[in-house]
Coordinates of C-alpha atoms in Angstrom, one line a residue:
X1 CA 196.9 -54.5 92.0
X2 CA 198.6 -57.9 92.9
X3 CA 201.4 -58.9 89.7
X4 CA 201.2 -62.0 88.3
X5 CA 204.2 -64.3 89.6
X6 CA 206.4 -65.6 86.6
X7 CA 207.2 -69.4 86.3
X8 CA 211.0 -70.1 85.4
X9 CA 212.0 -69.1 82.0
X10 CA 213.8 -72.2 82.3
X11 CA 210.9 -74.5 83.1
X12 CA 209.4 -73.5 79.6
X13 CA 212.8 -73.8 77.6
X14 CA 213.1 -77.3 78.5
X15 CA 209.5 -77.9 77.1
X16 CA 210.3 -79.8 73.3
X17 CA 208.9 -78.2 70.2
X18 CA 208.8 -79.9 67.0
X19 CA 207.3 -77.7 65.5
X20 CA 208.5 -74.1 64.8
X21 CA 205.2 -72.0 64.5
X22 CA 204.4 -73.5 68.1
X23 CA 208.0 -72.1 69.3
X24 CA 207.3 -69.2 68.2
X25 CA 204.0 -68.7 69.4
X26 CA 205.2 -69.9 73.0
X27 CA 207.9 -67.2 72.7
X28 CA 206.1 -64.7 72.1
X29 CA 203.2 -65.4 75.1
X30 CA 206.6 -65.4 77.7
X31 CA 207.8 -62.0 76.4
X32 CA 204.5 -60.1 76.4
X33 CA 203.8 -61.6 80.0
X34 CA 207.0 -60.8 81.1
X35 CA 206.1 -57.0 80.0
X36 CA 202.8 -57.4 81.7
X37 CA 204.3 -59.0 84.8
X38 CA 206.7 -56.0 85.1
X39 CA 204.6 -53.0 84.3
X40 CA 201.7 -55.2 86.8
X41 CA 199.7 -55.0 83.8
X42 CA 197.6 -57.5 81.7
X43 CA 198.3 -58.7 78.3
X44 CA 195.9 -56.7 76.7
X45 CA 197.2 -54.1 77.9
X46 CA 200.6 -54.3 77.2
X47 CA 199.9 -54.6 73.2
X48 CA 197.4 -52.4 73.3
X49 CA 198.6 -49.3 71.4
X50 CA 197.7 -46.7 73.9
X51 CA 199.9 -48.5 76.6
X52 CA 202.5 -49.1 74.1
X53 CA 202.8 -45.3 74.0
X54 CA 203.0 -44.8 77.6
X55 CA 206.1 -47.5 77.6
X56 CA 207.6 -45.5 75.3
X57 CA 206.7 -42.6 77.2
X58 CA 208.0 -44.1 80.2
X59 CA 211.4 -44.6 78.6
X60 CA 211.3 -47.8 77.1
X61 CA 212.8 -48.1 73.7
X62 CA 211.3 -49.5 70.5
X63 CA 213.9 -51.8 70.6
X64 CA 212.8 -53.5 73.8
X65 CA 209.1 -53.3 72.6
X66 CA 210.2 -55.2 69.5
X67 CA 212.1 -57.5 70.7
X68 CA 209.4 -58.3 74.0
X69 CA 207.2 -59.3 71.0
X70 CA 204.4 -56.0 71.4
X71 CA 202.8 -55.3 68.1
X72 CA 205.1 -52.8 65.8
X73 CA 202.5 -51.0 64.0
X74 CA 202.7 -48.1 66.3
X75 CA 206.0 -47.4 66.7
X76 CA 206.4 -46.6 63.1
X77 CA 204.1 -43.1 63.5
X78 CA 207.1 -41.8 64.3
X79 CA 208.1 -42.1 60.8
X80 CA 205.2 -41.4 59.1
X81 CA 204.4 -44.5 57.9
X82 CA 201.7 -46.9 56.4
X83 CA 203.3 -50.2 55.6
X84 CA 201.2 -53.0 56.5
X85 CA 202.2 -55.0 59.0
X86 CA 204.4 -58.2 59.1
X87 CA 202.5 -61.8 58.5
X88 CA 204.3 -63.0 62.1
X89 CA 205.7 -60.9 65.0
X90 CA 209.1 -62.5 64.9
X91 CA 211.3 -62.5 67.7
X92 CA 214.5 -60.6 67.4
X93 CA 216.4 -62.9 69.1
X94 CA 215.0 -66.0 66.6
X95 CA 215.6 -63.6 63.4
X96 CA 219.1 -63.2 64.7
X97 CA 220.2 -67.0 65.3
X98 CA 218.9 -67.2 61.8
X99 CA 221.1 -64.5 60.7
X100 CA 224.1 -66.4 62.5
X101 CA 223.3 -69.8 61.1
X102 CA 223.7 -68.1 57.7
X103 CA 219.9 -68.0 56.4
X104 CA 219.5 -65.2 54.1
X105 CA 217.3 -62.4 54.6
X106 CA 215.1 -63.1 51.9
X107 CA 214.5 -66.8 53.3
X108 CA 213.7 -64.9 56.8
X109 CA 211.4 -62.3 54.4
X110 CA 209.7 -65.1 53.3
X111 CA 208.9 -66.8 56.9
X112 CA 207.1 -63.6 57.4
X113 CA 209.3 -61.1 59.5
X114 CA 209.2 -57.9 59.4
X115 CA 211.7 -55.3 58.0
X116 CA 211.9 -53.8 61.7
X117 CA 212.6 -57.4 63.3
X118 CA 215.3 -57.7 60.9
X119 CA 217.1 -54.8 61.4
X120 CA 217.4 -55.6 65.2
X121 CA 218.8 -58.9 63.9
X122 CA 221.8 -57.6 62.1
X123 CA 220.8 -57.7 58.3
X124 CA 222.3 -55.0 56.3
X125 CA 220.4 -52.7 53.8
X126 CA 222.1 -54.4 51.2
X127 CA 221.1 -57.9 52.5
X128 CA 217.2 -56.2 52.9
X129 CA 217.5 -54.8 49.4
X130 CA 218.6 -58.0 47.6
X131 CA 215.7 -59.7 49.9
X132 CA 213.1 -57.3 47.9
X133 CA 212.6 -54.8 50.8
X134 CA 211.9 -51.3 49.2
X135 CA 213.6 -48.0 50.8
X136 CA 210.4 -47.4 52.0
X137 CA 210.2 -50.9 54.0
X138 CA 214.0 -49.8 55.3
X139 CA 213.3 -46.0 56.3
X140 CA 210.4 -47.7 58.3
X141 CA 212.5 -49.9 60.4
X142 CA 215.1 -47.7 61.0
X143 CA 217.4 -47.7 58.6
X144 CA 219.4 -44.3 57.9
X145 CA 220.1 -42.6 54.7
X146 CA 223.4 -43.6 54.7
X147 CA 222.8 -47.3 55.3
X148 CA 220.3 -47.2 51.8
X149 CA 223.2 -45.5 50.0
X150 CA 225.2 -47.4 50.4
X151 CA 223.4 -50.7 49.7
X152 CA 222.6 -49.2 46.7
X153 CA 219.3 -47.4 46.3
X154 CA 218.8 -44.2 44.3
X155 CA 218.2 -40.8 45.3
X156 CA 214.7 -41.0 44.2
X157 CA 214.4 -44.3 46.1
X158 CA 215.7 -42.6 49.1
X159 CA 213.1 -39.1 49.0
X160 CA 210.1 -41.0 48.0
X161 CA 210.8 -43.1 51.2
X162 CA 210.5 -40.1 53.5
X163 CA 214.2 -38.9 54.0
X164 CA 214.6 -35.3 54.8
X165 CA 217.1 -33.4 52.6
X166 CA 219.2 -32.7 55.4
X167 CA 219.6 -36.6 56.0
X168 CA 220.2 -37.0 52.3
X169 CA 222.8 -34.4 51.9
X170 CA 224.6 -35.5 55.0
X171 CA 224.1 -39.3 53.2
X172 CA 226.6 -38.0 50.7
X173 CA 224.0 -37.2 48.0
X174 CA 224.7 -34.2 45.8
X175 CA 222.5 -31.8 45.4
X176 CA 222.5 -31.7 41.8
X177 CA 221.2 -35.1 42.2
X178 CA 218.0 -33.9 44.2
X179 CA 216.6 -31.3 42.0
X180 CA 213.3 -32.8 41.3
X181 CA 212.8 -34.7 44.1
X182 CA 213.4 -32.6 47.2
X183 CA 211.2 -29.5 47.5
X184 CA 213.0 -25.8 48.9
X185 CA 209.2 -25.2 49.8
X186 CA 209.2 -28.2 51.9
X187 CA 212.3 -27.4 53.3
X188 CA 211.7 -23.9 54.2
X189 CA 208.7 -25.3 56.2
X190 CA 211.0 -27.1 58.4
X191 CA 212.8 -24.3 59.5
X192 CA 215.9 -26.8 59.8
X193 CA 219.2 -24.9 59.7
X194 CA 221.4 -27.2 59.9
X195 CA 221.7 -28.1 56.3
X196 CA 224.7 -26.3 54.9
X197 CA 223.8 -23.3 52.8
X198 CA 225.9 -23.8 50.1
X199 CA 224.5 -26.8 49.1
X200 CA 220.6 -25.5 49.3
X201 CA 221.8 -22.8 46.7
X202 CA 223.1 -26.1 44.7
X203 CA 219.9 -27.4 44.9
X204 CA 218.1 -24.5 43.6
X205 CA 216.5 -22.6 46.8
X206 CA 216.5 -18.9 46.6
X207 CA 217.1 -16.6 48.9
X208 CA 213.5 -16.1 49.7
X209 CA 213.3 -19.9 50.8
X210 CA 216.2 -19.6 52.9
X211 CA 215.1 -17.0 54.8
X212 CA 211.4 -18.6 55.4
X213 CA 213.9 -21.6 57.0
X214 CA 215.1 -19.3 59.2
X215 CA 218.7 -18.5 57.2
X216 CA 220.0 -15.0 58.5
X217 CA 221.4 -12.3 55.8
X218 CA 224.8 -12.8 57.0
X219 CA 224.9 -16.6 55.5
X220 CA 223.5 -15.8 52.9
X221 CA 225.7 -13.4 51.7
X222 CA 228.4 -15.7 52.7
X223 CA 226.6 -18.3 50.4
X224 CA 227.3 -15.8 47.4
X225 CA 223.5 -14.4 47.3
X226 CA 223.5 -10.1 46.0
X227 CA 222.0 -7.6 48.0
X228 CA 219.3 -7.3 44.9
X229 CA 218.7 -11.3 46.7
X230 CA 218.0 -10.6 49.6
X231 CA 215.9 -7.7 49.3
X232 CA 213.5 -9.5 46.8
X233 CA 213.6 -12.2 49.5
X234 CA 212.0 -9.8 51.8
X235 CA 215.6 -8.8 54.3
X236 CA 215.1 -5.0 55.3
X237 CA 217.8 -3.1 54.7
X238 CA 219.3 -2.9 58.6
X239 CA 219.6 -6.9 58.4
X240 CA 221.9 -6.4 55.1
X241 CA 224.3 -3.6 56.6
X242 CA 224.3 -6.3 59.5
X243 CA 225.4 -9.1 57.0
X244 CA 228.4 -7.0 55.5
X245 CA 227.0 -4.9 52.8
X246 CA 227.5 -1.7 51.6
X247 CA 225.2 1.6 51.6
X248 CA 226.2 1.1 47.8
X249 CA 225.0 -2.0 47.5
X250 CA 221.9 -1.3 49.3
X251 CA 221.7 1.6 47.3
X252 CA 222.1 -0.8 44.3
X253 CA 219.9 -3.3 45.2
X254 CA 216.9 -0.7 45.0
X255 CA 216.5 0.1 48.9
X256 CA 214.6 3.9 49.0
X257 CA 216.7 6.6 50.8
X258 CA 213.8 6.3 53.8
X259 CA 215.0 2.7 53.9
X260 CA 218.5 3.4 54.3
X261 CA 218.1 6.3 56.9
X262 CA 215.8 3.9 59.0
X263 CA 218.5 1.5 58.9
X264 CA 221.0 3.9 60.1
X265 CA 222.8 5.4 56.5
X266 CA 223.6 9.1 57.2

């Protein structure tokens, strides 16, 4: 396939707009053929979801994507999300000279732009909040955990947008402030380790939990759990000698002398 050959950036720069929407609409026809011209594809192609996935695939990050104009709904699968998409595919580049000029987020909200535009411009979650944006709209585009806390959101805000525990703890969120809203079910399913024990057992989850998430009797017992824990929780009784207990306290805990020989008590 022959690529298309691409006319001077400048040659179209120098062209006078008075009016914005045509600027914008001219801006956004150079980047996409750019991407097509590069990849020697067309520009169906190129915001075609399917090919946007390949890009991706290929290495190229949303980030590039955005700011080349492509259409954004795909990329936020990643997150999980269903938020409709923007009234204009703003540039980044535009959304950030805005930014620079001092226009307020909620004045670039307004224009139309998207949440995930904005953050490649520069705008804060506290800029997007007072703008209207819910925590939602910010997990989304990108946003961390921390960046919401910090601009003010609530916890519930925060794990109604989508934000794992783990990402909420590490936000600086106590747990006492997530019983409620985060679920030890849901994090069990995860099998996500990482989360320090200590502060799962602040949260409620019981040793059971813990060890669907993949939690070995060692840390737990560390964590302060009994043997009588762990063995409701389903541990057999060679992975509690293993942790640190005590025939006694296996003894305790209710394990049957066939239990304990199996496990290696003489």
């Amino acid at each position: 396939m022959n690529c298309p050959t691409l006319a001077s950036p400048k040659f179209f720069r120098s062209i006078v707009l008075t009016q914005l929407r045509w600027e914008r609409e001219i801006e956004r026809s150079l980047s996409v053929w750019y991407l097509g011209s590069f990849f020697c594809s067309s520009v169906s192609s190129v915001t075609n979801n399917s090919f946007t996935s390949d890009l991706k695939a290929a290495g190229v990050s949303d980030e590039a994507l955005l700011a080349a104009g492509v259409p954004t709904t795909d990329l936020k699968e990643a997150r999980n999300c269903n938020e409709p998409a923007p009234r204009r595919q703003c540039q980044t580049g535009w959304a950030s000279q805005q930014r620079d000029s001092g226009v307020s987020a909620l004045q670039v909200k307004d224009y139309g732009c998207g949440a995930s535009v904005m953050r490649l411009a520069g705008y804060t979650a506290g800029e997007m909040k007072d703008a209207g944006f819910t925590a939602k709209a910010l997990y989304c585009a990108g946003y961390t955990a921390s960046d919401l806390v910090q601009a003010g959101y609530s916890p519930e805000e925060l794990a109604k947008a989508g934000y794992s525990a783990g990402q909420l703890l590490s936000a600086g969120i106590q747990p006492e402030q997530l019983k409620g809203l985060i679920s030890c079910d849901e994090i069990a399913k995860t099998h996500d380790t990482s989360i320090p024990i200590s502060q799962l057992k602040a949260l409620g989850c019981s040793a059971e939990q813990l060890r669907q998430a993949g939690y070995t009797a060692k840390q737990l017992k560390e964590a302060g759990y009994s043997a009588a824990d762990l063995k409701k929780a389903g541990y057999d009784a060679a992975s509690l000698l293993a942790a640190g207990f005590s025939p006694k306290d296996l003894h305790d805990a209710g394990y049957s002398a066939a239990e304990m020989r199996a496990a290696g008590v003489s």
